[in-house]
Tab-separated table of C-alpha atoms in Angstrom:
chain	number	residue	atom	x	y	z
A	1	MET	CA	89.516	66.756	-99.243
A	2	LEU	CA	88.738	67.582	-95.608
A	3	ASP	CA	90.877	65.755	-93.182
A	4	LEU	CA	89.326	63.722	-90.303
A	5	ARG	CA	89.945	66.428	-87.581
A	6	HIS	CA	88.363	69.298	-89.665
A	7	ARG	CA	85.425	67.190	-90.363
A	8	ILE	CA	84.670	66.355	-86.874
A	9	ALA	CA	85.140	69.742	-85.721
A	10	LEU	CA	82.861	71.136	-88.582
A	11	ASP	CA	80.043	68.661	-87.965
A	12	ILE	CA	80.022	69.605	-84.133
A	13	ASN	CA	79.821	73.286	-85.374
A	14	ASN	CA	77.193	72.681	-87.853
A	15	VAL	CA	74.895	71.762	-84.600
A	16	LEU	CA	75.886	74.648	-82.888
A	17	GLN	CA	74.962	76.735	-85.730
A	18	ARG	CA	71.589	75.296	-86.563
A	19	ASP	CA	70.734	76.237	-83.180
A	20	VAL	CA	71.853	79.890	-83.756
A	21	ARG	CA	69.756	80.085	-86.889
A	22	ARG	CA	66.838	78.916	-85.120
A	23	SER	CA	67.106	81.360	-82.340
A	24	HIS	CA	68.551	84.217	-84.541
A	25	PRO	CA	69.612	86.707	-81.748
A	26	LEU	CA	70.227	90.248	-83.108
A	27	GLU	CA	73.848	90.978	-82.163
A	28	GLN	CA	75.076	93.628	-84.427
A	29	LEU	CA	73.114	96.304	-86.081
A	30	PHE	CA	74.818	98.255	-88.925
A	31	TRP	CA	73.764	101.755	-89.737
A	32	GLU	CA	74.673	103.163	-93.339
A	33	CYS	CA	74.393	106.426	-92.178
A	34	THR	CA	75.454	108.179	-95.436
A	35	LEU	CA	76.506	107.315	-98.821
A	36	ARG	CA	78.834	110.433	-98.849
A	37	CYS	CA	82.635	109.693	-99.066
A	38	ASN	CA	85.771	111.847	-99.261
A	39	LEU	CA	87.713	109.024	-101.160
A	40	ALA	CA	87.036	107.321	-104.504
A	41	CYS	CA	87.948	103.829	-103.773
A	42	ARG	CA	88.512	101.372	-106.551
A	43	HIS	CA	86.622	98.396	-104.847
A	44	CYS	CA	83.720	100.462	-103.536
A	45	GLY	CA	80.713	98.264	-103.484
A	46	SER	CA	78.222	101.111	-102.979
A	47	ASP	CA	79.907	103.613	-105.436
A	48	CYS	CA	79.950	106.220	-102.678
A	49	LYS	CA	80.833	109.528	-104.042
A	50	MET	CA	81.776	113.165	-102.566
A	51	VAL	CA	78.243	114.391	-103.077
A	52	SER	CA	75.662	111.562	-103.048
A	53	GLN	CA	72.131	111.724	-104.718
A	54	ALA	CA	70.865	109.848	-101.582
A	55	PRO	CA	70.462	112.308	-98.401
A	56	ASP	CA	71.803	111.410	-95.441
A	57	MET	CA	69.242	109.602	-92.917
A	58	PRO	CA	68.056	111.775	-90.358
A	59	ARG	CA	69.441	110.687	-86.901
A	60	GLU	CA	66.074	110.909	-85.229
A	61	ASP	CA	64.800	108.254	-87.729
A	62	PHE	CA	67.525	105.741	-86.692
A	63	LEU	CA	67.151	106.425	-83.071
A	64	ARG	CA	63.566	105.535	-83.580
A	65	VAL	CA	64.669	102.077	-84.781
A	66	LEU	CA	66.869	101.645	-81.428
A	67	ASP	CA	63.510	102.354	-79.614
A	68	SER	CA	62.065	99.242	-81.432
A	69	VAL	CA	65.144	97.238	-80.647
A	70	ASN	CA	65.238	98.308	-77.186
A	71	ALA	CA	61.394	97.079	-76.532
A	72	ARG	CA	62.561	93.520	-77.370
A	73	CYS	CA	66.146	93.368	-76.760
A	74	GLU	CA	68.561	94.306	-73.875
A	75	PRO	CA	70.465	97.173	-75.366
A	76	HIS	CA	74.017	95.960	-74.188
A	77	SER	CA	73.470	92.590	-76.052
A	78	VAL	CA	73.125	94.801	-79.255
A	79	PHE	CA	76.392	96.382	-80.956
A	80	VAL	CA	75.671	99.393	-83.248
A	81	ILE	CA	78.057	99.784	-86.000
A	82	VAL	CA	77.998	103.033	-88.135
A	83	THR	CA	79.140	102.785	-91.411
A	84	GLY	CA	78.692	104.531	-94.856
A	85	GLY	CA	79.999	105.750	-97.177
A	86	GLU	CA	82.277	107.318	-94.679
A	87	PRO	CA	80.704	108.358	-91.433
A	88	LEU	CA	82.878	111.361	-90.646
A	89	MET	CA	81.460	112.993	-93.353
A	90	ARG	CA	78.258	113.643	-91.245
A	91	PRO	CA	78.918	116.954	-89.415
A	92	ASP	CA	76.428	115.467	-86.427
A	93	LEU	CA	78.231	112.392	-85.947
A	94	GLU	CA	78.969	112.850	-82.362
A	95	GLU	CA	75.229	113.807	-81.856
A	96	CYS	CA	74.329	110.692	-83.729
A	97	GLY	CA	76.679	108.681	-81.449
A	98	ARG	CA	75.538	110.487	-78.358
A	99	GLY	CA	71.741	109.587	-79.052
A	100	ILE	CA	72.687	105.868	-79.544
A	101	TYR	CA	74.744	105.705	-76.403
A	102	GLU	CA	72.061	107.303	-74.352
A	103	LYS	CA	69.593	104.724	-75.371
A	104	GLY	CA	71.864	102.178	-73.709
A	105	PHE	CA	73.617	100.788	-76.704
A	106	SER	CA	77.527	100.419	-77.335
A	107	TRP	CA	78.619	101.689	-80.603
A	108	GLY	CA	81.676	101.817	-82.963
A	109	MET	CA	82.158	102.998	-86.563
A	110	VAL	CA	83.868	101.891	-89.945
A	111	THR	CA	86.102	104.692	-91.220
A	112	ASN	CA	88.816	105.210	-93.636
A	113	GLY	CA	90.553	107.577	-91.303
A	114	PHE	CA	90.954	110.682	-93.772
A	115	ALA	CA	89.237	113.027	-91.376
A	116	LEU	CA	89.650	111.579	-88.006
A	117	THR	CA	91.716	114.362	-86.413
A	118	PRO	CA	92.702	114.220	-82.516
A	119	GLU	CA	89.773	116.851	-81.968
A	120	ARG	CA	87.190	114.817	-83.658
A	121	PHE	CA	88.442	111.617	-82.056
A	122	ALA	CA	88.175	113.188	-78.684
A	123	ARG	CA	84.569	114.362	-79.378
A	124	LEU	CA	83.429	110.924	-80.469
A	125	LEU	CA	84.984	109.317	-77.325
A	126	ASP	CA	82.751	111.736	-75.520
A	127	SER	CA	79.911	110.879	-77.307
A	128	GLY	CA	80.363	107.145	-76.305
A	129	MET	CA	82.207	105.586	-79.098
A	130	ARG	CA	83.989	102.529	-77.883
A	131	SER	CA	85.451	100.989	-81.017
A	132	ALA	CA	86.648	101.416	-84.474
A	133	THR	CA	87.763	99.574	-87.709
A	134	VAL	CA	90.203	101.640	-89.927
A	135	SER	CA	90.703	100.632	-93.507
A	136	LEU	CA	94.623	100.135	-94.836
A	137	ASP	CA	95.228	98.681	-98.133
A	138	GLY	CA	98.889	98.543	-98.257
A	139	LEU	CA	101.884	100.800	-98.030
A	140	GLN	CA	101.505	104.567	-99.315
A	141	ASP	CA	101.475	104.019	-103.067
A	142	ASN	CA	99.284	101.061	-102.938
A	143	HIS	CA	97.039	102.396	-100.346
A	144	ASP	CA	96.656	105.466	-102.355
A	145	TRP	CA	96.066	104.011	-105.522
A	146	MET	CA	93.340	101.699	-104.004
A	147	ARG	CA	91.868	104.811	-102.317
A	148	GLY	CA	91.913	107.192	-105.051
A	149	ARG	CA	93.296	110.070	-103.450
A	150	GLU	CA	96.757	111.440	-102.415
A	151	HIS	CA	97.864	111.565	-98.708
A	152	SER	CA	95.159	108.852	-97.887
A	153	PHE	CA	97.819	106.349	-96.348
A	154	GLU	CA	99.210	109.386	-94.660
A	155	ARG	CA	95.947	110.216	-93.016
A	156	ALA	CA	94.876	106.701	-92.400
A	157	SER	CA	98.109	105.754	-90.776
A	158	THR	CA	98.253	108.670	-88.364
A	159	ALA	CA	94.648	107.886	-87.446
A	160	ILE	CA	95.597	104.275	-86.801
A	161	ARG	CA	98.614	105.429	-84.417
A	162	MET	CA	96.190	107.659	-82.681
A	163	LEU	CA	93.711	105.108	-81.842
A	164	ALA	CA	96.804	102.614	-80.676
A	165	GLN	CA	97.929	105.160	-78.007
A	166	GLN	CA	94.173	105.499	-76.598
A	167	LYS	CA	94.163	103.235	-73.655
A	168	ASP	CA	91.303	100.649	-73.673
A	169	PHE	CA	89.971	101.644	-76.902
A	170	VAL	CA	89.175	98.657	-79.026
A	171	PHE	CA	90.097	99.041	-82.812
A	172	ASP	CA	91.281	96.690	-85.745
A	173	VAL	CA	92.913	97.433	-89.092
A	174	VAL	CA	91.306	95.928	-92.277
A	175	THR	CA	93.295	95.260	-95.409
A	176	CYS	CA	91.782	94.491	-98.768
A	177	VAL	CA	94.343	92.263	-100.317
A	178	ASN	CA	94.957	92.580	-104.383
A	179	ARG	CA	97.432	91.801	-106.767
A	180	ARG	CA	99.273	95.012	-106.137
A	181	ASN	CA	99.582	94.952	-102.387
A	182	TYR	CA	99.820	91.043	-102.061
A	183	ALA	CA	103.793	91.227	-102.077
A	184	GLU	CA	104.208	93.707	-99.484
A	185	LEU	CA	102.018	92.210	-96.891
A	186	PRO	CA	105.115	90.995	-94.771
A	187	ARG	CA	106.229	94.765	-94.662
A	188	LEU	CA	102.641	96.098	-93.986
A	189	LYS	CA	102.495	93.583	-91.131
A	190	GLU	CA	105.711	95.072	-89.532
A	191	ALA	CA	104.601	98.696	-89.947
A	192	LEU	CA	101.199	97.971	-88.025
A	193	ILE	CA	103.139	95.988	-85.183
A	194	GLY	CA	105.357	99.014	-84.973
A	195	TRP	CA	102.402	101.262	-84.725
A	196	GLY	CA	100.932	99.321	-81.889
A	197	VAL	CA	97.913	97.454	-83.788
A	198	SER	CA	96.931	94.374	-82.227
A	199	HIS	CA	94.262	93.135	-84.666
A	200	TRP	CA	94.354	92.895	-88.652
A	201	ARG	CA	91.709	91.458	-90.626
A	202	LEU	CA	92.463	90.691	-94.315
A	203	PHE	CA	90.046	90.209	-97.062
A	204	THR	CA	89.762	89.824	-100.686
A	205	VAL	CA	87.676	92.018	-103.065
A	206	PHE	CA	84.210	90.771	-104.321
A	207	PRO	CA	83.529	91.875	-108.082
A	208	MET	CA	80.658	94.161	-107.430
A	209	GLY	CA	80.144	98.069	-107.719
A	210	ARG	CA	83.385	99.585	-108.983
A	211	ALA	CA	85.287	96.272	-108.376
A	212	ALA	CA	83.360	94.444	-111.105
A	213	GLY	CA	85.741	93.689	-114.068
A	214	ASP	CA	88.783	95.233	-112.229
A	215	ASP	CA	91.564	92.137	-112.945
A	216	GLU	CA	93.806	94.053	-110.647
A	217	LEU	CA	91.802	93.692	-107.699
A	218	GLN	CA	91.188	89.737	-107.923
A	219	LEU	CA	93.962	87.542	-106.537
A	220	PRO	CA	94.804	84.580	-108.757
A	221	ARG	CA	94.537	81.184	-107.099
A	222	ASP	CA	98.280	80.786	-106.002
A	223	GLU	CA	98.334	84.320	-104.314
A	224	PHE	CA	94.781	83.434	-102.452
A	225	ARG	CA	96.371	80.310	-101.148
A	226	GLY	CA	99.449	82.160	-100.283
A	227	LEU	CA	97.385	84.896	-98.433
A	228	LEU	CA	95.709	82.112	-96.237
A	229	ASP	CA	99.118	80.640	-95.513
A	230	PHE	CA	100.320	83.987	-94.502
A	231	ILE	CA	97.692	84.655	-92.125
A	232	LYS	CA	98.221	81.219	-90.914
A	233	GLN	CA	101.755	81.715	-90.189
A	234	THR	CA	101.182	85.219	-88.500
A	235	ARG	CA	98.869	83.667	-86.125
A	236	LYS	CA	101.324	81.259	-85.183
A	237	GLU	CA	104.068	83.894	-84.488
A	238	GLY	CA	101.557	85.606	-82.144
A	239	ARG	CA	102.795	89.284	-82.731
A	240	ILE	CA	99.613	90.490	-84.196
A	241	HIS	CA	96.350	88.742	-84.185
A	242	ALA	CA	95.655	88.244	-87.898
A	243	SER	CA	92.290	86.788	-89.343
A	244	TYR	CA	90.714	86.120	-92.763
A	245	GLY	CA	87.260	87.887	-93.241
A	246	CYS	CA	83.870	86.019	-93.222
A	247	GLU	CA	83.434	85.620	-96.892
A	248	GLY	CA	83.392	82.078	-97.525
A	249	PHE	CA	84.318	78.398	-96.392
A	250	LEU	CA	87.863	77.442	-96.630
A	251	GLY	CA	88.095	73.663	-96.234
A	252	ASN	CA	91.253	72.732	-94.088
A	253	TYR	CA	91.970	76.076	-93.381
A	254	GLU	CA	89.023	76.532	-91.231
A	255	GLY	CA	90.026	76.852	-87.583
A	256	GLU	CA	93.443	78.036	-88.897
A	257	VAL	CA	93.024	81.424	-90.267
A	258	ARG	CA	89.845	82.683	-88.258
A	259	ASP	CA	88.790	82.602	-84.607
A	260	HIS	CA	85.733	80.694	-85.651
A	261	PHE	CA	84.635	78.139	-88.476
A	262	TYR	CA	82.888	79.785	-91.472
A	263	SER	CA	79.413	81.137	-91.090
A	264	CYS	CA	77.745	83.926	-92.794
A	265	GLU	CA	76.008	85.921	-89.856
A	266	ALA	CA	73.724	87.953	-92.197
A	267	GLY	CA	70.338	87.834	-91.035
A	268	ILE	CA	71.127	85.436	-88.355
A	269	THR	CA	72.913	87.666	-85.675
A	270	ALA	CA	73.487	90.787	-88.076
A	271	ALA	CA	70.939	93.234	-89.339
A	272	SER	CA	71.469	96.675	-91.001
A	273	VAL	CA	69.288	99.779	-91.729
A	274	LEU	CA	70.626	101.389	-95.010
A	275	VAL	CA	70.604	105.079	-95.629
A	276	ASP	CA	67.135	104.950	-97.612
A	277	GLY	CA	65.529	103.127	-94.814
A	278	SER	CA	65.851	99.388	-96.359
A	279	ILE	CA	66.190	96.739	-93.593
A	280	SER	CA	68.877	94.303	-94.687
A	281	ALA	CA	71.659	91.920	-93.077
A	282	CYS	CA	74.653	93.778	-94.149
A	283	ALA	CA	75.433	96.900	-96.148
A	284	SER	CA	77.203	94.613	-98.919
A	285	ILE	CA	74.077	92.702	-99.719
A	286	ARG	CA	72.095	93.977	-102.668
A	287	ALA	CA	68.539	95.107	-102.934
A	288	ASP	CA	67.263	91.935	-104.092
A	289	TYR	CA	67.424	90.503	-100.500
A	290	HIS	CA	66.134	93.523	-98.601
A	291	GLN	CA	63.432	92.431	-96.141
A	292	GLY	CA	61.567	95.772	-95.452
A	293	ASN	CA	62.014	99.666	-94.924
A	294	ILE	CA	61.804	101.312	-91.553
A	295	TYR	CA	59.662	104.229	-93.108
A	296	ARG	CA	56.796	101.285	-93.079
A	297	ASP	CA	57.916	98.457	-91.228
A	298	ASP	CA	59.153	97.689	-87.561
A	299	LEU	CA	62.648	96.407	-87.482
A	300	MET	CA	62.030	93.848	-84.978
A	301	ASP	CA	58.897	92.723	-86.515
A	302	VAL	CA	60.910	92.142	-89.713
A	303	TRP	CA	63.797	90.558	-87.771
A	304	GLU	CA	61.421	88.080	-86.106
A	305	LYS	CA	59.039	87.447	-89.181
A	306	GLY	CA	61.325	87.861	-92.115
A	307	PHE	CA	65.132	87.075	-93.114
A	308	GLN	CA	63.925	83.754	-94.227
A	309	PRO	CA	66.382	83.553	-97.404
A	310	TYR	CA	68.916	84.151	-95.075
A	311	ARG	CA	68.220	81.486	-92.342
A	312	ASP	CA	67.215	78.762	-94.778
A	313	ARG	CA	69.825	78.506	-97.234
A	314	GLU	CA	68.401	75.353	-99.290
A	315	TRP	CA	67.723	77.815	-102.050
A	316	MET	CA	71.118	78.220	-102.758
A	317	ARG	CA	71.607	74.470	-103.594
A	318	THR	CA	71.693	75.221	-107.085
A	319	GLY	CA	74.211	75.289	-109.979
A	320	GLU	CA	77.658	74.552	-108.871
A	321	CYS	CA	76.338	74.234	-105.244
A	322	ALA	CA	73.716	71.737	-106.184
A	323	ASP	CA	75.954	68.468	-105.952
A	324	CYS	CA	78.740	69.845	-103.506
A	325	LYS	CA	79.531	67.467	-100.718
A	326	TYR	CA	80.715	70.540	-98.766
A	327	PHE	CA	77.432	72.343	-98.790
A	328	LYS	CA	76.365	71.500	-95.279
A	329	TYR	CA	79.541	73.263	-94.168
A	330	CYS	CA	79.438	76.194	-96.558
A	331	LEU	CA	75.523	76.664	-97.009
A	332	GLY	CA	76.211	78.414	-100.490
A	333	GLY	CA	78.787	80.961	-99.181
A	334	GLY	CA	78.521	84.734	-98.139
A	335	MET	CA	74.993	86.264	-98.988
A	336	HIS	CA	76.943	89.247	-100.535
A	337	LEU	CA	78.634	86.846	-102.936
A	338	ARG	CA	75.142	86.101	-104.916
A	339	ASP	CA	74.151	88.282	-108.018
A	340	ASP	CA	70.658	89.513	-108.604
A	341	GLN	CA	69.599	86.186	-109.979
A	342	GLY	CA	71.040	84.394	-106.885
A	343	LYS	CA	73.895	83.023	-108.740
A	344	LEU	CA	77.427	82.539	-106.674
A	345	LEU	CA	79.880	85.265	-107.972
A	346	PHE	CA	82.641	82.629	-106.990
A	347	CYS	CA	83.503	79.762	-104.747
A	348	HIS	CA	86.320	80.264	-102.229
A	349	LEU	CA	86.799	76.373	-102.000
A	350	LYS	CA	87.635	76.218	-105.722
A	351	ARG	CA	90.037	78.911	-105.397
A	352	ILE	CA	92.221	76.931	-103.114
A	353	ALA	CA	91.591	73.528	-104.792
């Protein structure tokens, strides 16, 4: 049950979110620049490989998309996030970044850190990179187990310490919490603080891609609640800014484990261009919800005229969501938690009930 304080705050937030859905300002644009990856992560939703059957998108094709955005938006209001696969697999990543920067957009990347050497980091900074997210899924044994390659922890932790030493560089660390690394979260927290990390995002695995059916990746209910309590306590301590990911509605934990109340920004303020040119909302969302393709459609036309399944979520009011009294706060959960038929994979609120 929601307490009165949360109910009032969430009702106010609902009004604000309706206005955002109505205006849908594009604020984040993800570019899935490659499906190649130098790791073999157990939880990969894209099933990426060292050699991908899908070719990298030519940078000129994505830069043309930015021309479309530039014609209708102030470029400084849209942040470009380069993702994959692993962006560092592209030998021309610096040229990609420079092209993005020269068109007036700020940009950053999501990386596993394995190939982020000091020399490469310096070149990326020169190309205009202003932020990064690095994945770290536990201490050495558990991170290497999750990432499917020896020395992954060593490489990622070295990259994190390097980023922390760069003055005025904005970055965070993301951790995918599972049954194996759950117990070591306090030790991982101390390691991150010791390395100079100020922002830490934690999330859980959704059962798609390689993660489907892998029971070791799914937290049981008591540990999921324990994770939220850990984040809440860490935020109170104030030694590192921890937060839970944007996956689902968390009842009375709302306002306690994130900097904002739950909302799925997919198709509301966030869009993505996938490696094959598909126009989507975030790279985790399946093809059933793609809205077009840059090779036949103008992205901003699609942004203004499409994305209705993202902006009007009433179609999600079926199954276990049909009679849920919290639907107005949750709107059916994150879009990436819907399968090909639109069925909800799991409900966050039920996991803490």
